[in-house]
Amino acid sequence: MDVRQNTAAWQRVVEIASGADRPVALPSAAVACVDDVGADGLGVSLITGGRIRTVAYAVDDRSYRLEDAQLVSGEGPCTEAYLRRGIVEVEVSSASGRWPVFLRTAGELGIRSVVAVPLLVGNGVPVGAMDVYRTTGAALGAADRARLDAYGRILALLALDAHPALIGWDRATPETGPVGYPPVVHQAAGAAAEASGVAVPDALARMRAHAFSRQRLLEDVARDILAGRLRLEEDGDTPRLTVRLTRGRSAGPTAAAAVGGGRKRTWDARLPPRRTRRAGPRRQRGCGRAP
């Protein structure tokens, strides 16, 4: 850690907070970083116990949409910075083969370069990542990287202060990318699964497909489902689920095609064998007297 850069960054954060008559917290640190490094946007995502990702703060709506795009797709520089515990630089125009969903959103929103910085606490334990967005491409020098690293550590400490119960940083094991979602998304997936009669992972896949196709925030989709304003089974843009019932001895799902836009997913839900009656005298219908 560069002590000089760290001290300068803290001074800038305190100046921003004092000038706005606000406490030193995530918002003031994010604004200080944007002003200090000449960025056009910034978002902070926290990762709980190495799995659940939550958008903790964004300086504007565009930055929030970019953070949500990484949440929806499960890909992007945020995840890579978290896993590598190091700064990741991305030129949007030259990285067309990586993270297609995120890069498509970034390009549509006018972003040309992204710098993802891990949020590290203690002895380099990651609790999330900070994404710095620019509308122009610019290579980082050694001083720039040291300054961003300093802001990353400041934001990590302030994140722990703001979310002490949310971040299980002592259990973080950055061996694989985070696959979880905020609690509201999991709640909505459970509600959608119950309403549609499908498994929770399939309901979650349909939620992500809806958010991507409609260019909506995943958390907004989740809230609409919980409020009863959206029923995914009535939405033509999300994958349809077709159930084929057959008779047999085995039970449970068998063949299942991958969920994708406009494609169907089919289960062979085997039912127990049909029962047969024992042979015997056939009863005569009717209730009249015998002659």
mmCIF file of C-alpha atoms in Angstrom, residues 83-255:
data_model
loop_
_atom_site.group_PDB
_atom_site.id
_atom_site.type_symbol
_atom_site.label_atom_id
_atom_site.label_comp_id
_atom_site.label_asym_id
_atom_site.label_seq_id
_atom_site.Cartn_x
_atom_site.Cartn_y
_atom_site.Cartn_z
ATOM 1 C CA LEU A 83 -11.119 -13.212 -8.001
ATOM 2 C CA ARG A 84 -7.678 -11.891 -8.952
ATOM 3 C CA ARG A 85 -7.507 -9.417 -6.043
ATOM 4 C CA GLY A 86 -6.001 -6.979 -8.503
ATOM 5 C CA ILE A 87 -6.963 -4.103 -10.777
ATOM 6 C CA VAL A 88 -8.560 -5.067 -14.107
ATOM 7 C CA GLU A 89 -8.515 -2.652 -17.063
ATOM 8 C CA VAL A 90 -10.928 -3.141 -19.971
ATOM 9 C CA GLU A 91 -11.302 -1.268 -23.243
ATOM 10 C CA VAL A 92 -14.927 -1.846 -24.251
ATOM 11 C CA SER A 93 -14.302 -1.581 -28.007
ATOM 12 C CA SER A 94 -11.409 -4.074 -28.030
ATOM 13 C CA ALA A 95 -12.856 -6.712 -25.687
ATOM 14 C CA SER A 96 -15.800 -7.851 -27.781
ATOM 15 C CA GLY A 97 -15.138 -11.523 -27.036
ATOM 16 C CA ARG A 98 -15.319 -11.148 -23.241
ATOM 17 C CA TRP A 99 -18.433 -10.628 -21.150
ATOM 18 C CA PRO A 100 -20.780 -10.048 -24.119
ATOM 19 C CA VAL A 101 -23.837 -9.059 -22.051
ATOM 20 C CA PHE A 102 -21.993 -6.515 -19.915
ATOM 21 C CA LEU A 103 -19.986 -5.058 -22.800
ATOM 22 C CA ARG A 104 -23.100 -4.656 -24.916
ATOM 23 C CA THR A 105 -24.750 -2.639 -22.147
ATOM 24 C CA ALA A 106 -21.598 -0.590 -21.549
ATOM 25 C CA GLY A 107 -21.300 0.270 -25.245
ATOM 26 C CA GLU A 108 -24.945 1.270 -25.479
ATOM 27 C CA LEU A 109 -24.485 3.595 -22.481
ATOM 28 C CA GLY A 110 -21.469 5.311 -24.038
ATOM 29 C CA ILE A 111 -18.777 3.724 -21.871
ATOM 30 C CA ARG A 112 -15.426 3.133 -23.550
ATOM 31 C CA SER A 113 -13.234 1.898 -20.697
ATOM 32 C CA VAL A 114 -13.712 0.262 -17.295
ATOM 33 C CA VAL A 115 -11.289 -0.133 -14.419
ATOM 34 C CA ALA A 116 -12.337 -2.631 -11.756
ATOM 35 C CA VAL A 117 -10.615 -2.359 -8.375
ATOM 36 C CA PRO A 118 -10.979 -5.028 -5.667
ATOM 37 C CA LEU A 119 -12.153 -3.896 -2.235
ATOM 38 C CA LEU A 120 -9.612 -5.436 0.140
ATOM 39 C CA VAL A 121 -9.605 -5.510 3.937
ATOM 40 C CA GLY A 122 -7.151 -6.960 6.420
ATOM 41 C CA ASN A 123 -4.508 -9.103 4.796
ATOM 42 C CA GLY A 124 -5.911 -8.748 1.278
ATOM 43 C CA VAL A 125 -9.332 -10.336 1.864
ATOM 44 C CA PRO A 126 -11.768 -9.190 -0.883
ATOM 45 C CA VAL A 127 -15.280 -8.050 0.005
ATOM 46 C CA GLY A 128 -16.304 -6.747 -3.422
ATOM 47 C CA ALA A 129 -15.116 -4.454 -6.173
ATOM 48 C CA MET A 130 -15.304 -0.862 -7.353
ATOM 49 C CA ASP A 131 -15.915 -0.204 -11.047
ATOM 50 C CA VAL A 132 -14.665 3.095 -12.485
ATOM 51 C CA TYR A 133 -16.308 3.986 -15.806
ATOM 52 C CA ARG A 134 -14.995 6.361 -18.476
ATOM 53 C CA THR A 135 -16.446 7.557 -21.774
ATOM 54 C CA THR A 136 -12.926 7.705 -23.234
ATOM 55 C CA GLY A 137 -10.101 5.184 -23.258
ATOM 56 C CA ALA A 138 -7.128 5.990 -21.056
ATOM 57 C CA ALA A 139 -4.247 3.785 -19.941
ATOM 58 C CA LEU A 140 -3.356 3.846 -16.248
ATOM 59 C CA GLY A 141 0.044 4.857 -15.009
ATOM 60 C CA ALA A 142 1.703 3.607 -11.827
ATOM 61 C CA ALA A 143 0.460 6.623 -9.837
ATOM 62 C CA ASP A 144 -3.092 6.143 -11.127
ATOM 63 C CA ARG A 145 -3.135 2.496 -10.055
ATOM 64 C CA ALA A 146 -1.762 3.387 -6.616
ATOM 65 C CA ARG A 147 -4.435 6.046 -6.159
ATOM 66 C CA LEU A 148 -7.243 3.677 -7.242
ATOM 67 C CA ASP A 149 -5.893 1.007 -4.914
ATOM 68 C CA ALA A 150 -6.026 3.518 -2.050
ATOM 69 C CA TYR A 151 -9.658 4.396 -2.807
ATOM 70 C CA GLY A 152 -10.488 0.710 -3.040
ATOM 71 C CA ARG A 153 -9.238 0.117 0.502
ATOM 72 C CA ILE A 154 -11.093 3.186 1.778
ATOM 73 C CA LEU A 155 -14.340 2.042 0.182
ATOM 74 C CA ALA A 156 -13.830 -1.455 1.600
ATOM 75 C CA LEU A 157 -13.590 -0.100 5.161
ATOM 76 C CA LEU A 158 -16.599 2.177 4.686
ATOM 77 C CA ALA A 159 -18.555 -0.714 3.185
ATOM 78 C CA LEU A 160 -17.890 -2.821 6.278
ATOM 79 C CA ASP A 161 -19.012 0.080 8.437
ATOM 80 C CA ALA A 162 -22.243 0.492 6.457
ATOM 81 C CA HIS A 163 -23.021 -3.242 6.077
ATOM 82 C CA PRO A 164 -21.600 -5.080 9.104
ATOM 83 C CA ALA A 165 -24.184 -7.857 8.978
ATOM 84 C CA LEU A 166 -24.212 -8.216 5.207
ATOM 85 C CA ILE A 167 -20.580 -8.932 4.448
ATOM 86 C CA GLY A 168 -19.162 -12.258 5.608
ATOM 87 C CA TRP A 169 -15.653 -11.171 4.674
ATOM 88 C CA ASP A 170 -14.029 -13.523 7.175
ATOM 89 C CA ARG A 171 -15.528 -16.469 5.247
ATOM 90 C CA ALA A 172 -14.823 -15.127 1.769
ATOM 91 C CA THR A 173 -13.164 -17.738 -0.427
ATOM 92 C CA PRO A 174 -12.455 -16.174 -3.826
ATOM 93 C CA GLU A 175 -11.911 -19.416 -5.706
ATOM 94 C CA THR A 176 -14.881 -19.178 -8.060
ATOM 95 C CA GLY A 177 -16.998 -16.308 -9.284
ATOM 96 C CA PRO A 178 -19.933 -15.171 -7.133
ATOM 97 C CA VAL A 179 -23.163 -16.776 -8.320
ATOM 98 C CA GLY A 180 -25.667 -15.429 -5.825
ATOM 99 C CA TYR A 181 -28.034 -12.480 -5.933
ATOM 100 C CA PRO A 182 -29.498 -9.988 -3.450
ATOM 101 C CA PRO A 183 -32.173 -11.380 -1.076
ATOM 102 C CA VAL A 184 -35.032 -9.689 -2.943
ATOM 103 C CA VAL A 185 -34.071 -11.561 -6.124
ATOM 104 C CA HIS A 186 -34.079 -14.928 -4.357
ATOM 105 C CA GLN A 187 -37.434 -14.140 -2.744
ATOM 106 C CA ALA A 188 -38.928 -13.257 -6.117
ATOM 107 C CA ALA A 189 -37.467 -16.402 -7.712
ATOM 108 C CA GLY A 190 -39.172 -18.492 -5.056
ATOM 109 C CA ALA A 191 -42.486 -16.711 -5.606
ATOM 110 C CA ALA A 192 -42.212 -17.053 -9.392
ATOM 111 C CA ALA A 193 -41.350 -20.742 -9.076
ATOM 112 C CA GLU A 194 -44.416 -21.368 -6.922
ATOM 113 C CA ALA A 195 -46.685 -19.440 -9.289
ATOM 114 C CA SER A 196 -45.366 -21.174 -12.413
ATOM 115 C CA GLY A 197 -44.891 -24.634 -10.967
ATOM 116 C CA VAL A 198 -41.199 -24.801 -11.914
ATOM 117 C CA ALA A 199 -37.921 -25.176 -10.052
ATOM 118 C CA VAL A 200 -36.379 -22.077 -8.457
ATOM 119 C CA PRO A 201 -33.259 -22.093 -10.727
ATOM 120 C CA ASP A 202 -35.553 -22.093 -13.786
ATOM 121 C CA ALA A 203 -37.607 -19.210 -12.395
ATOM 122 C CA LEU A 204 -34.385 -17.282 -11.778
ATOM 123 C CA ALA A 205 -33.233 -17.959 -15.344
ATOM 124 C CA ARG A 206 -36.546 -16.569 -16.639
ATOM 125 C CA MET A 207 -36.174 -13.472 -14.458
ATOM 126 C CA ARG A 208 -32.700 -12.831 -15.874
ATOM 127 C CA ALA A 209 -33.941 -13.391 -19.433
ATOM 128 C CA HIS A 210 -36.788 -10.926 -18.857
ATOM 129 C CA ALA A 211 -34.451 -8.302 -17.367
ATOM 130 C CA PHE A 212 -32.007 -8.631 -20.253
ATOM 131 C CA SER A 213 -34.603 -8.633 -23.052
ATOM 132 C CA ARG A 214 -36.496 -5.677 -21.573
ATOM 133 C CA GLN A 215 -33.312 -3.835 -20.492
ATOM 134 C CA ARG A 216 -34.586 -3.617 -16.936
ATOM 135 C CA LEU A 217 -32.819 -3.837 -13.593
ATOM 136 C CA LEU A 218 -32.968 -7.341 -12.133
ATOM 137 C CA GLU A 219 -33.991 -6.006 -8.726
ATOM 138 C CA ASP A 220 -36.848 -4.029 -10.312
ATOM 139 C CA VAL A 221 -38.080 -7.216 -11.977
ATOM 140 C CA ALA A 222 -37.911 -8.969 -8.607
ATOM 141 C CA ARG A 223 -39.912 -6.245 -6.871
ATOM 142 C CA ASP A 224 -42.574 -6.323 -9.589
ATOM 143 C CA ILE A 225 -42.953 -10.077 -9.126
ATOM 144 C CA LEU A 226 -43.284 -9.762 -5.347
ATOM 145 C CA ALA A 227 -45.824 -6.941 -5.744
ATOM 146 C CA GLY A 228 -47.890 -8.998 -8.197
ATOM 147 C CA ARG A 229 -47.289 -6.599 -11.093
ATOM 148 C CA LEU A 230 -45.437 -9.186 -13.206
ATOM 149 C CA ARG A 231 -46.162 -12.830 -13.959
ATOM 150 C CA LEU A 232 -43.352 -14.404 -15.952
ATOM 151 C CA GLU A 233 -45.549 -17.233 -17.207
ATOM 152 C CA GLU A 234 -47.567 -14.596 -19.107
ATOM 153 C CA ASP A 235 -44.486 -12.934 -20.613
ATOM 154 C CA GLY A 236 -43.725 -13.939 -24.200
ATOM 155 C CA ASP A 237 -40.076 -12.814 -24.016
ATOM 156 C CA THR A 238 -38.975 -15.334 -21.400
ATOM 157 C CA PRO A 239 -38.374 -19.046 -21.974
ATOM 158 C CA ARG A 240 -41.496 -21.211 -21.995
ATOM 159 C CA LEU A 241 -41.607 -24.379 -19.935
ATOM 160 C CA THR A 242 -43.324 -27.399 -21.446
ATOM 161 C CA VAL A 243 -44.089 -30.408 -19.269
ATOM 162 C CA ARG A 244 -44.554 -33.802 -20.888
ATOM 163 C CA LEU A 245 -46.250 -36.372 -18.680
ATOM 164 C CA THR A 246 -45.625 -40.035 -19.391
ATOM 165 C CA ARG A 247 -46.218 -43.236 -17.519
ATOM 166 C CA GLY A 248 -43.280 -45.179 -16.157
ATOM 167 C CA ARG A 249 -41.512 -46.453 -13.085
ATOM 168 C CA SER A 250 -38.945 -43.691 -12.605
ATOM 169 C CA ALA A 251 -39.700 -40.252 -11.233
ATOM 170 C CA GLY A 252 -38.081 -36.860 -11.609
ATOM 171 C CA PRO A 253 -36.827 -34.687 -14.469
ATOM 172 C CA THR A 254 -34.916 -36.378 -17.258
ATOM 173 C CA ALA A 255 -33.906 -34.574 -20.456
#
